[in-house]
Tab-separated table of C-alpha atoms and ligand atoms in Angstrom:
chain	number	residue	atom	x	y	z
A	1	MET	CA	-4.677	-2.465	-21.430
A	2	GLU	CA	-1.693	-4.130	-20.405
A	3	GLN	CA	-1.239	-7.528	-19.110
A	4	TYR	CA	2.025	-9.722	-17.914
A	5	ALA	CA	2.794	-12.273	-20.716
A	6	ILE	CA	5.054	-15.100	-18.145
A	7	LYS	CA	7.036	-18.853	-19.559
A	8	GLY	CA	6.663	-20.469	-16.158
A	9	GLY	CA	9.689	-22.987	-15.079
A	10	ASN	CA	12.875	-20.859	-14.699
A	11	PRO	CA	13.670	-21.021	-10.441
A	12	LEU	CA	13.631	-17.421	-8.860
A	13	VAL	CA	17.486	-16.570	-8.053
A	14	GLY	CA	19.002	-13.519	-6.587
A	15	GLU	CA	18.473	-10.683	-4.472
A	16	VAL	CA	15.822	-8.625	-4.942
A	17	GLU	CA	15.501	-4.917	-2.965
A	18	ILE	CA	12.246	-4.306	-1.002
A	19	GLY	CA	10.455	-0.885	-1.600
A	20	GLY	CA	8.570	0.939	1.521
A	21	ALA	CA	5.706	-0.284	2.926
A	22	LYS	CA	2.801	0.823	0.788
A	23	ASN	CA	0.432	0.735	4.323
A	24	ALA	CA	2.334	2.758	5.925
A	25	ALA	CA	3.023	5.102	2.950
A	26	LEU	CA	-0.559	6.466	2.824
A	27	PRO	CA	-1.390	7.182	6.347
A	28	ILE	CA	2.126	8.783	6.363
A	29	ILE	CA	0.824	10.599	3.251
A	30	ALA	CA	-2.468	11.455	4.762
A	31	ALA	CA	-1.049	12.469	8.038
A	32	SER	CA	1.491	15.126	6.353
A	33	VAL	CA	-1.482	17.578	5.985
A	34	MET	CA	-1.750	17.431	9.851
A	35	THR	CA	0.862	20.288	10.044
A	36	ASP	CA	1.099	23.494	8.346
A	37	GLU	CA	5.134	22.759	8.012
A	38	THR	CA	6.438	21.106	5.760
A	39	VAL	CA	7.345	17.444	5.881
A	40	HIS	CA	9.974	15.263	3.994
A	41	ILE	CA	9.152	11.251	3.266
A	42	ASP	CA	11.047	9.488	1.908
A	43	ASN	CA	11.427	5.408	0.769
A	44	MET	CA	7.947	6.047	-0.178
A	45	PRO	CA	6.738	3.254	-2.672
A	46	ASP	CA	6.451	4.877	-6.449
A	47	VAL	CA	2.638	2.951	-6.628
A	48	ARG	CA	-0.368	3.472	-8.036
A	49	ASP	CA	-2.554	3.721	-4.180
A	50	THR	CA	0.588	6.142	-3.089
A	51	ASN	CA	0.186	8.373	-6.701
A	52	VAL	CA	-3.608	8.506	-6.240
A	53	LEU	CA	-3.314	9.891	-2.690
A	54	LEU	CA	-0.727	12.579	-3.441
A	55	ASP	CA	-2.874	13.368	-6.234
A	56	ALA	CA	-5.939	13.930	-4.381
A	57	MET	CA	-4.078	16.145	-2.240
A	58	GLN	CA	-3.375	18.512	-4.932
A	59	GLU	CA	-6.758	18.430	-5.917
A	60	ILE	CA	-7.389	20.372	-2.101
A	61	GLY	CA	-3.866	22.877	-2.584
A	62	VAL	CA	-1.607	20.572	-0.560
A	63	LEU	CA	2.238	21.135	-2.378
A	64	VAL	CA	3.355	18.020	-3.230
A	65	LYS	CA	7.095	18.303	-4.423
A	66	ARG	CA	8.446	15.113	-5.706
A	67	GLU	CA	12.377	14.705	-5.065
A	68	GLY	CA	13.420	11.472	-7.354
A	69	ARG	CA	11.280	8.594	-7.376
A	70	HIS	CA	11.317	8.037	-3.367
A	71	LYS	CA	10.925	11.134	-1.700
A	72	ALA	CA	8.171	14.155	-1.358
A	73	THR	CA	8.027	16.975	0.383
A	74	ILE	CA	4.684	17.768	1.084
A	75	ASN	CA	3.717	21.366	2.661
A	76	ALA	CA	-0.409	21.863	3.858
A	77	ALA	CA	-0.141	25.349	4.891
A	78	GLN	CA	-2.570	26.500	2.015
A	79	ILE	CA	-5.435	23.587	1.820
A	80	ASN	CA	-8.503	25.500	-0.240
A	81	SER	CA	-10.952	22.524	0.364
A	82	LEU	CA	-12.028	20.240	2.913
A	83	VAL	CA	-13.869	17.843	0.936
A	84	VAL	CA	-11.837	15.168	-0.649
A	85	ASP	CA	-13.910	14.133	-3.677
A	86	GLY	CA	-12.079	13.346	-7.071
A	87	ASP	CA	-12.424	10.376	-8.957
A	88	ASN	CA	-9.501	8.397	-8.707
A	89	ILE	CA	-9.794	8.649	-4.983
A	90	ARG	CA	-13.005	7.082	-4.876
A	91	LYS	CA	-11.602	3.729	-6.472
A	92	ILE	CA	-8.486	3.649	-3.318
A	93	ARG	CA	-9.426	2.525	0.426
A	94	ALA	CA	-6.739	4.714	1.815
A	95	SER	CA	-8.916	7.310	0.697
A	96	TYR	CA	-11.046	7.311	4.472
A	97	TYR	CA	-6.899	8.026	5.889
A	98	PHE	CA	-8.226	11.881	5.116
A	99	ILE	CA	-10.752	11.827	7.996
A	100	GLY	CA	-9.007	11.272	10.668
A	101	ALA	CA	-6.334	13.823	9.136
A	102	LEU	CA	-8.107	17.107	8.437
A	103	LEU	CA	-10.750	15.956	11.046
A	104	ALA	CA	-7.533	16.298	13.332
A	105	LYS	CA	-6.317	19.706	12.182
A	106	TYR	CA	-9.795	21.154	10.671
A	107	LYS	CA	-12.248	19.435	12.911
A	108	ASN	CA	-14.271	19.123	9.370
A	109	VAL	CA	-13.766	17.101	6.385
A	110	GLU	CA	-16.359	15.241	3.705
A	111	VAL	CA	-14.373	12.448	1.836
A	112	ALA	CA	-15.874	10.133	-1.164
A	113	LEU	CA	-16.377	6.858	0.271
A	114	PRO	CA	-13.432	4.293	0.506
A	115	GLY	CA	-13.030	1.682	-2.789
A	116	GLY	CA	-10.093	-0.313	-3.177
A	117	CYS	CA	-9.848	-3.772	-4.069
A	118	ASP	CA	-13.102	-6.161	-3.556
A	119	ILE	CA	-11.968	-8.470	-0.790
A	120	GLY	CA	-15.302	-9.136	1.143
A	121	CYS	CA	-17.546	-6.601	3.417
A	122	ARG	CA	-15.026	-3.901	4.438
A	123	ALA	CA	-17.519	-1.970	7.191
A	124	ILE	CA	-16.007	1.151	8.610
A	125	ASP	CA	-18.363	1.087	11.813
A	126	GLN	CA	-14.953	0.838	13.948
A	127	HIS	CA	-14.037	4.083	12.501
A	128	ILE	CA	-17.173	5.607	12.647
A	129	LYS	CA	-17.676	4.944	16.535
A	130	GLY	CA	-13.991	6.234	17.342
A	131	PHE	CA	-14.284	9.337	15.675
A	132	ARG	CA	-17.785	9.542	17.346
A	133	ALA	CA	-16.144	9.062	20.944
A	134	LEU	CA	-13.959	11.575	19.926
A	135	GLY	CA	-17.332	14.318	19.811
A	136	ALA	CA	-17.451	14.497	16.002
A	137	GLU	CA	-20.599	14.185	14.536
A	138	VAL	CA	-20.536	11.939	11.350
A	139	LYS	CA	-23.160	11.400	8.380
A	140	ILE	CA	-23.042	8.989	5.318
A	141	GLU	CA	-24.881	11.638	3.020
A	142	TYR	CA	-24.307	11.859	-1.098
A	143	GLY	CA	-21.684	9.035	-1.314
A	144	LEU	CA	-19.208	10.870	1.236
A	145	ILE	CA	-18.549	10.511	5.319
A	146	LYS	CA	-19.063	13.943	6.170
A	147	ALA	CA	-17.354	14.376	9.995
A	148	HIS	CA	-17.548	17.863	11.766
A	149	ALA	CA	-16.883	18.408	15.461
A	150	THR	CA	-16.237	22.089	17.476
A	151	GLN	CA	-13.930	20.347	19.002
A	152	LEU	CA	-12.526	17.226	19.939
A	153	LYS	CA	-11.861	15.472	23.475
A	154	GLY	CA	-9.769	12.875	24.241
A	155	SER	CA	-11.777	9.580	24.927
A	156	HIS	CA	-11.366	5.631	26.005
A	157	ILE	CA	-11.908	3.427	23.138
A	158	TYR	CA	-12.795	-0.131	23.280
A	159	MET	CA	-12.677	-1.830	19.343
A	160	ASP	CA	-15.249	-4.480	18.880
A	161	VAL	CA	-12.895	-5.794	16.073
A	162	VAL	CA	-9.297	-5.379	15.486
A	163	SER	CA	-8.487	-2.938	12.729
A	164	VAL	CA	-6.086	-1.539	11.052
A	165	GLY	CA	-7.818	1.208	9.371
A	166	ALA	CA	-10.155	1.958	12.515
A	167	THR	CA	-6.812	1.782	14.691
A	168	ILE	CA	-4.915	4.332	12.386
A	169	ASN	CA	-7.640	6.480	11.605
A	170	VAL	CA	-8.614	6.996	15.132
A	171	MET	CA	-4.969	7.508	16.303
A	172	MET	CA	-4.128	10.474	14.086
A	173	ALA	CA	-7.525	12.420	15.132
A	174	ALA	CA	-6.580	11.617	18.692
A	175	SER	CA	-3.299	12.614	18.865
A	176	MET	CA	-5.044	16.684	17.680
A	177	ALA	CA	-7.729	15.914	20.460
A	178	GLU	CA	-7.967	18.233	23.960
A	179	GLY	CA	-6.912	15.357	26.361
A	180	LYS	CA	-6.476	11.760	26.963
A	181	THR	CA	-7.234	8.406	24.553
A	182	ILE	CA	-6.977	5.601	25.413
A	183	ILE	CA	-7.492	3.365	22.070
A	184	GLU	CA	-8.244	-0.355	23.334
A	185	ASN	CA	-7.839	-4.124	21.147
A	186	ALA	CA	-5.659	-1.559	18.704
A	187	ALA	CA	-4.317	-3.480	15.671
A	188	LYS	CA	-0.743	-3.958	16.013
A	189	GLU	CA	0.681	-3.816	13.007
A	190	PRO	CA	4.099	-2.374	11.379
A	191	HIS	CA	2.494	-0.301	9.869
A	192	VAL	CA	0.247	1.381	13.074
A	193	VAL	CA	3.273	1.660	14.696
A	194	ASP	CA	5.225	3.669	11.642
A	195	LEU	CA	2.696	5.884	11.637
A	196	ALA	CA	2.994	6.519	15.403
A	197	ASN	CA	6.486	6.869	15.120
A	198	PHE	CA	6.186	9.291	11.481
A	199	LEU	CA	3.221	11.225	14.323
A	200	ASN	CA	5.549	11.286	16.988
A	201	SER	CA	8.590	12.570	15.116
A	202	MET	CA	5.717	15.840	14.344
A	203	GLY	CA	5.300	16.024	18.547
A	204	ALA	CA	2.508	14.020	19.097
A	205	ASN	CA	2.568	12.125	22.012
A	206	ILE	CA	1.529	8.181	21.626
A	207	LYS	CA	2.481	5.228	23.895
A	208	GLY	CA	1.579	1.592	23.383
A	209	ALA	CA	1.689	1.424	19.528
A	210	GLY	CA	2.553	-1.902	18.858
A	211	THR	CA	0.708	-3.273	21.256
A	212	ASP	CA	-3.216	-3.594	21.865
A	213	VAL	CA	-3.694	-0.871	23.971
A	214	ILE	CA	-2.380	2.775	22.551
A	215	ARG	CA	-2.381	5.848	24.568
A	216	ILE	CA	-2.814	9.259	23.464
A	217	LYS	CA	-2.369	13.159	24.754
A	218	GLY	CA	-3.581	15.066	22.266
A	219	VAL	CA	-1.498	18.541	21.715
A	220	PRO	CA	-2.555	21.503	19.654
A	221	THR	CA	-0.443	21.569	16.605
A	222	LEU	CA	2.014	18.757	14.686
A	223	HIS	CA	5.688	20.712	13.589
A	224	GLY	CA	7.749	19.346	9.929
A	225	THR	CA	9.153	16.345	9.778
A	226	ASP	CA	11.803	14.008	7.863
A	227	TYR	CA	10.592	10.711	7.869
A	228	ALA	CA	11.360	7.375	6.144
A	229	ILE	CA	9.101	4.825	5.589
A	230	ILE	CA	9.759	0.935	7.146
A	231	PRO	CA	10.309	-1.386	4.480
A	232	ASP	CA	6.987	-3.718	2.806
A	233	GLN	CA	6.625	-6.510	4.764
A	234	ILE	CA	3.816	-7.651	2.823
A	235	GLU	CA	6.667	-7.238	-0.744
A	236	ALA	CA	8.865	-8.618	0.925
A	237	GLY	CA	6.519	-11.722	1.927
A	238	THR	CA	5.522	-12.170	-2.041
A	239	PHE	CA	8.886	-12.698	-3.115
A	240	MET	CA	9.705	-14.758	-0.397
A	241	PHE	CA	6.957	-17.394	-1.180
A	242	ALA	CA	7.710	-16.695	-4.927
A	243	ALA	CA	10.977	-18.912	-4.033
A	244	ALA	CA	8.993	-21.450	-2.548
A	245	VAL	CA	6.702	-21.557	-4.928
A	246	THR	CA	9.510	-21.969	-7.763
A	247	LYS	CA	12.453	-24.241	-6.281
A	248	GLY	CA	14.429	-20.764	-6.052
A	249	ASP	CA	17.097	-19.089	-3.887
A	250	VAL	CA	15.667	-15.744	-3.377
A	251	THR	CA	16.842	-12.869	-0.859
A	252	VAL	CA	15.349	-9.824	0.030
A	253	LYS	CA	16.912	-7.594	1.137
A	254	ASN	CA	16.223	-3.783	2.932
A	255	VAL	CA	13.655	-5.678	5.012
A	256	ILE	CA	12.759	-5.847	8.929
A	257	PRO	CA	12.996	-9.866	9.424
A	258	LYS	CA	11.263	-9.786	13.012
A	259	HIS	CA	7.271	-8.207	10.998
A	260	LEU	CA	7.998	-11.344	8.396
A	261	GLU	CA	8.401	-14.051	11.551
A	262	SER	CA	4.542	-15.412	10.801
A	263	ILE	CA	6.379	-15.561	6.896
A	264	THR	CA	9.162	-17.070	7.469
A	265	ALA	CA	7.509	-19.729	10.517
A	266	LYS	CA	5.593	-21.074	7.622
A	267	LEU	CA	7.822	-21.604	4.948
A	268	LEU	CA	9.956	-23.387	7.243
A	269	GLU	CA	6.896	-25.868	7.900
A	270	ILE	CA	6.397	-26.488	4.503
A	271	GLY	CA	10.591	-27.390	3.691
A	272	CYS	CA	12.122	-24.096	2.770
A	273	GLU	CA	15.312	-23.021	4.423
A	274	ILE	CA	15.623	-19.916	5.713
A	275	GLU	CA	19.109	-17.508	7.005
A	276	GLU	CA	18.232	-14.032	8.190
A	277	SER	CA	20.430	-11.437	8.441
A	278	ASP	CA	20.323	-7.786	10.054
A	279	ASP	CA	18.239	-6.497	7.343
A	280	ALA	CA	17.813	-9.586	4.832
A	281	VAL	CA	16.460	-13.153	4.689
A	282	ARG	CA	17.341	-15.959	2.425
A	283	VAL	CA	14.586	-18.380	1.504
A	284	VAL	CA	16.117	-21.613	-0.053
A	285	ALA	CA	13.271	-24.219	-1.777
A	286	ALA	CA	16.146	-27.255	-2.531
A	287	LYS	CA	13.366	-29.914	-1.300
A	288	PRO	CA	10.106	-30.855	-2.131
A	289	LEU	CA	7.197	-28.223	-0.301
A	290	LYS	CA	5.472	-30.281	2.492
A	291	SER	CA	1.610	-29.460	3.341
A	292	THR	CA	-0.179	-27.270	6.023
A	293	GLN	CA	-2.225	-25.943	7.710
A	294	VAL	CA	-2.617	-21.903	8.322
A	295	LYS	CA	-4.985	-19.280	9.414
A	296	THR	CA	-4.999	-15.545	8.707
A	297	LEU	CA	-4.675	-13.757	11.494
A	298	PRO	CA	-3.989	-9.896	12.783
A	299	TYR	CA	-0.243	-9.164	13.463
A	300	PRO	CA	2.024	-11.092	14.301
A	301	GLY	CA	-0.475	-13.649	13.102
A	302	PHE	CA	-0.057	-14.757	9.516
A	303	PRO	CA	-1.373	-11.762	6.970
A	304	THR	CA	-4.422	-11.922	5.196
A	305	ASP	CA	-2.716	-10.140	2.492
A	306	MET	CA	-0.361	-13.270	2.675
A	307	GLN	CA	-3.289	-15.658	2.190
A	308	PRO	CA	-3.036	-15.817	-1.168
A	309	GLN	CA	0.303	-16.105	-1.603
A	310	ILE	CA	1.082	-19.176	0.676
A	311	THR	CA	-2.173	-20.969	-0.989
A	312	VAL	CA	-0.131	-20.950	-4.061
A	313	ALA	CA	2.507	-22.679	-2.097
A	314	LEU	CA	0.483	-25.504	-0.281
A	315	ALA	CA	-1.536	-26.145	-3.915
A	316	LEU	CA	2.342	-27.417	-4.996
A	317	SER	CA	2.924	-29.395	-1.969
A	318	GLY	CA	2.584	-33.344	-1.443
A	319	GLY	CA	-0.243	-33.752	1.072
A	320	THR	CA	-3.461	-31.591	1.773
A	321	SER	CA	-3.323	-28.907	3.668
A	322	ILE	CA	-5.847	-26.198	5.166
A	323	VAL	CA	-6.147	-22.556	4.717
A	324	THR	CA	-8.609	-20.738	6.819
A	325	GLU	CA	-9.053	-17.192	5.875
A	326	SER	CA	-10.324	-15.312	9.189
A	327	ILE	CA	-10.128	-11.416	8.140
A	328	PHE	CA	-12.317	-10.923	4.919
A	329	GLU	CA	-15.369	-13.455	4.000
A	330	ASN	CA	-14.173	-13.079	0.010
A	331	ARG	CA	-10.474	-13.409	-0.335
A	332	PHE	CA	-10.598	-17.042	-2.603
A	333	ARG	CA	-11.790	-15.582	-5.442
A	334	TYR	CA	-8.699	-16.428	-7.142
A	335	VAL	CA	-8.839	-20.144	-7.070
A	336	ASP	CA	-10.785	-20.735	-9.743
A	337	GLU	CA	-8.352	-18.957	-12.134
A	338	LEU	CA	-5.924	-21.481	-10.077
A	339	THR	CA	-7.741	-24.186	-10.592
A	340	ARG	CA	-7.240	-23.358	-14.141
A	341	MET	CA	-3.758	-23.935	-14.468
A	342	GLY	CA	-4.617	-27.511	-12.540
A	343	ALA	CA	-4.636	-26.364	-8.559
A	344	ASN	CA	-6.829	-28.856	-6.361
A	345	ILE	CA	-8.230	-27.066	-4.042
A	346	LYS	CA	-12.027	-26.961	-2.302
A	347	VAL	CA	-13.845	-23.841	-1.207
A	348	GLU	CA	-16.203	-24.158	1.953
A	349	GLY	CA	-17.145	-20.769	3.560
A	350	ASN	CA	-13.797	-19.649	5.131
A	351	THR	CA	-11.626	-23.011	4.261
A	352	ALA	CA	-9.671	-24.177	1.884
A	353	ILE	CA	-8.776	-27.797	1.575
A	354	VAL	CA	-6.067	-27.760	-0.716
A	355	ASP	CA	-4.481	-31.479	-2.518
A	356	GLY	CA	-0.956	-31.001	-3.576
A	357	VAL	CA	-0.682	-31.390	-7.201
A	358	GLU	CA	2.463	-31.992	-8.867
A	359	LYS	CA	2.748	-28.959	-11.374
A	360	TYR	CA	0.851	-26.404	-12.753
A	361	THR	CA	0.145	-25.539	-15.761
A	362	GLY	CA	0.175	-22.118	-18.089
A	363	ALA	CA	-3.369	-20.410	-18.921
A	364	ARG	CA	-5.149	-17.390	-19.278
A	365	ILE	CA	-5.976	-15.914	-16.129
A	366	ASN	CA	-7.237	-12.779	-14.461
A	367	ALA	CA	-6.229	-10.657	-11.480
A	368	PRO	CA	-9.175	-10.455	-9.079
A	369	ASP	CA	-7.440	-8.274	-6.851
A	370	LEU	CA	-4.038	-6.909	-5.937
A	371	ARG	CA	-2.371	-9.326	-3.077
A	372	ALA	CA	-4.100	-12.500	-5.628
A	373	GLY	CA	-2.585	-10.741	-8.854
A	374	ALA	CA	0.856	-11.092	-7.519
A	375	ALA	CA	-0.043	-15.093	-5.949
A	376	LEU	CA	-1.078	-15.678	-9.356
A	377	VAL	CA	1.623	-14.504	-11.452
A	378	MET	CA	3.508	-17.315	-8.832
A	379	ALA	CA	1.673	-19.996	-10.149
A	380	ALA	CA	2.089	-18.777	-13.580
A	381	LEU	CA	6.210	-18.592	-12.759
A	382	ALA	CA	6.402	-21.994	-11.815
A	383	ALA	CA	4.209	-23.355	-14.357
A	384	GLU	CA	4.907	-25.585	-17.300
A	385	GLY	CA	4.014	-23.098	-20.502
A	386	THR	CA	2.917	-19.543	-20.747
A	387	SER	CA	0.522	-17.697	-19.178
A	388	LEU	CA	-1.503	-14.050	-19.686
A	389	ILE	CA	-2.386	-12.026	-16.733
A	390	GLU	CA	-5.201	-9.794	-17.399
A	391	SER	CA	-5.816	-6.760	-14.826
A	392	ILE	CA	-2.487	-6.548	-13.853
A	393	HIS	CA	-3.446	-2.705	-12.577
A	394	TYR	CA	-5.133	-4.306	-9.518
A	395	ILE	CA	-0.636	-5.840	-8.802
A	396	GLU	CA	0.057	-1.980	-9.818
A	397	ARG	CA	-1.721	-0.961	-6.784
A	398	GLY	CA	0.843	-2.280	-4.035
A	399	TYR	CA	3.703	-3.266	-6.188
A	400	GLU	CA	6.629	-1.416	-7.704
A	401	ASP	CA	8.493	-2.483	-10.709
A	402	PHE	CA	7.404	-6.556	-9.986
A	403	HIS	CA	7.525	-7.410	-13.390
A	404	LEU	CA	10.932	-6.142	-13.384
A	405	LYS	CA	12.419	-7.312	-9.990
A	406	LEU	CA	11.140	-10.657	-11.470
A	407	GLN	CA	13.627	-10.514	-14.549
A	408	SER	CA	16.075	-9.949	-12.284
A	409	LEU	CA	15.909	-12.644	-10.137
A	410	GLY	CA	15.812	-14.781	-13.861
A	411	ALA	CA	11.737	-14.884	-14.591
A	412	GLN	CA	10.423	-14.842	-18.267
A	413	ILE	CA	7.936	-11.756	-17.489
A	414	GLU	CA	7.097	-8.883	-19.580
A	415	LYS	CA	3.866	-6.266	-19.779
A	416	VAL	CA	2.368	-7.098	-23.367
A	417	ASP	CA	-0.470	-5.360	-24.686
A	418	SER	CA	-1.825	-6.436	-27.251
A	419	GLU	CA	-2.389	-10.445	-28.663
A	420	ARG	CA	0.436	-9.741	-31.242
A	421	ASP	CA	2.817	-8.687	-28.118
A	422	TYR	CA	1.859	-12.038	-26.835
A	423	LYS	CA	2.159	-14.141	-29.457
A	424	LYS	CA	5.846	-12.770	-30.421
A	425	PHE	CA	6.688	-13.171	-26.558
A	426	LYS	CA	5.581	-17.058	-27.040
A	427	LEU	CA	7.484	-17.197	-30.034
A	428	LYS	CA	10.909	-15.914	-28.794
A	429	THR	CA	10.258	-17.850	-25.422
A	430	GLY	CA	9.807	-20.962	-26.627
B	1	LIG	C1	-5.640	-3.222	6.187
B	1	LIG	C2	-4.546	-3.520	4.508
B	1	LIG	C3	-5.448	-4.313	4.090
B	1	LIG	C4	-4.976	-6.054	4.912
B	1	LIG	C5	-6.181	-5.371	6.352
B	1	LIG	C6	-6.159	-6.209	7.038
B	1	LIG	C7	-4.647	-1.268	3.969
B	1	LIG	C8	-3.963	0.032	3.261
B	1	LIG	N1	-4.931	-2.189	3.930
B	1	LIG	O1	-7.025	-2.786	5.551
B	1	LIG	O2	-4.239	-4.402	2.865
B	1	LIG	O3	-5.554	-6.721	4.144
B	1	LIG	O4	-5.628	-4.205	6.733
B	1	LIG	O5	-4.580	-6.742	7.299
B	1	LIG	O6	-3.403	-0.951	5.143
B	1	LIG	N2	-14.016	-4.313	10.272
B	1	LIG	C9	-14.931	-4.031	10.647
B	1	LIG	N3	-15.381	-2.276	10.823
B	1	LIG	C10	-14.760	-1.380	10.986
B	1	LIG	C11	-13.072	-1.890	10.034
B	1	LIG	C12	-12.576	-3.209	10.054
B	1	LIG	O7	-16.016	-4.824	10.828
B	1	LIG	O8	-14.753	0.131	11.153
B	1	LIG	C13	-13.844	-5.162	10.056
B	1	LIG	C14	-13.241	-5.775	8.138
B	1	LIG	O9	-14.535	-6.046	8.017
B	1	LIG	C15	-12.109	-6.840	8.487
B	1	LIG	C16	-11.468	-6.881	9.813
B	1	LIG	O10	-12.518	-5.506	10.185
B	1	LIG	O11	-12.954	-8.035	8.470
B	1	LIG	C17	-10.030	-5.936	9.538
B	1	LIG	O12	-10.068	-5.091	8.384
B	1	LIG	P1	-9.197	-3.647	8.444
B	1	LIG	O13	-7.594	-4.208	9.665
B	1	LIG	O14	-9.719	-2.370	9.179
B	1	LIG	O15	-8.493	-3.675	7.276
B	1	LIG	P2	-8.182	-2.544	6.276
B	1	LIG	O16	-7.576	-1.653	6.876
B	1	LIG	O17	-9.361	-1.814	5.736
């Protein structure tokens, strides 16, 4: 199993190009099956989750042609199965986007129940409620979600919780239902808007994405399109906080600064300087970090997917910070690992009380999930001494070339897959 060997202590300095958003790419890839015509997708991140989804599509007969690392041409005219149940698909959360997409087009689908990061209970009741409101029969049997409808009919749906996944899934199904659908209390994340733009570019009629009321007029068919995915808000935010943690100076390029507002606001609060241009944000961490309070919230609030990264920064600040996790209840599992690096954090329920320490020290640590894994890499980059991060497959689910991008900013990080390699790395880096 590959690991990251990291020698900490170098401030990250330079420019880094941010890739396409994983969480936009996943529904967009799944939604490509909603037309018989060819769909061209650009700015697709080359990460494990998107590749698993593309493979799963090929297993049901969808033609997928890679054109370079970030482009794919998809044609779903010849689907030969409406059962998506491969070994890999069970491991990723986004498998459930096939329900909305295939139900919309074929009114019938069976998909393996979703896996994904273990960050808390990840209910799907709102997805099911939405599909049922559109007239589908939905049942869970033998590890599969089965959805079937003779006809999908527009409906007025109130989401009990703000859910990215449920909003996306219901939006897909409703875009080919007969009549009008209104989704209230919808998620407003940039990737919800990106999927709506993608579907509209295929002939759907979706209005209001990005607000909490989405209005959809169903259309009978969708056509092909040529679409570029938005930049990844969370990848950008991770590099921005990596600059803060390592006292560096990093410019994230190819970003939409508006999507990063809650992140830049917190970086300013903890004492970083920010320079924004049209499609780049520079973070300079010249002064000692200050403590603050943060609560994760649906967009435009501070993203739960950035909670471990900000905590890693706050744990090095002067003072006591409070971090409240309001989206997923199991998202502080990395704190034990961070404590082994010297952090002083007490978790009580969904709150972490973070007493800043002067430094981290290197250790052997385990990445418990995707974003926490990236945050622990950041801690190791700031730490005195060498660290070994295990279970990096989690990190590779969502970050393309993470170690190479960090290297280009001056980090001493390498992939190793044996104790011998790790020893060599330690000798080389002193
Ligand atoms: C997506 C993102 C994930 C991010 C999360 C919140 C993808 C592939 N993943 O996950 O990275 O952390 O949004 O921004 O885009 N809930 C219910 N019932 C449901 C659905 C959700 O109670 O039917 C609850 C969840 O338990 C959670 C909250 O709603 O507490 C938000 O979940 P949701 O927005 O659905 O997250 P995902 O779409 O799974």
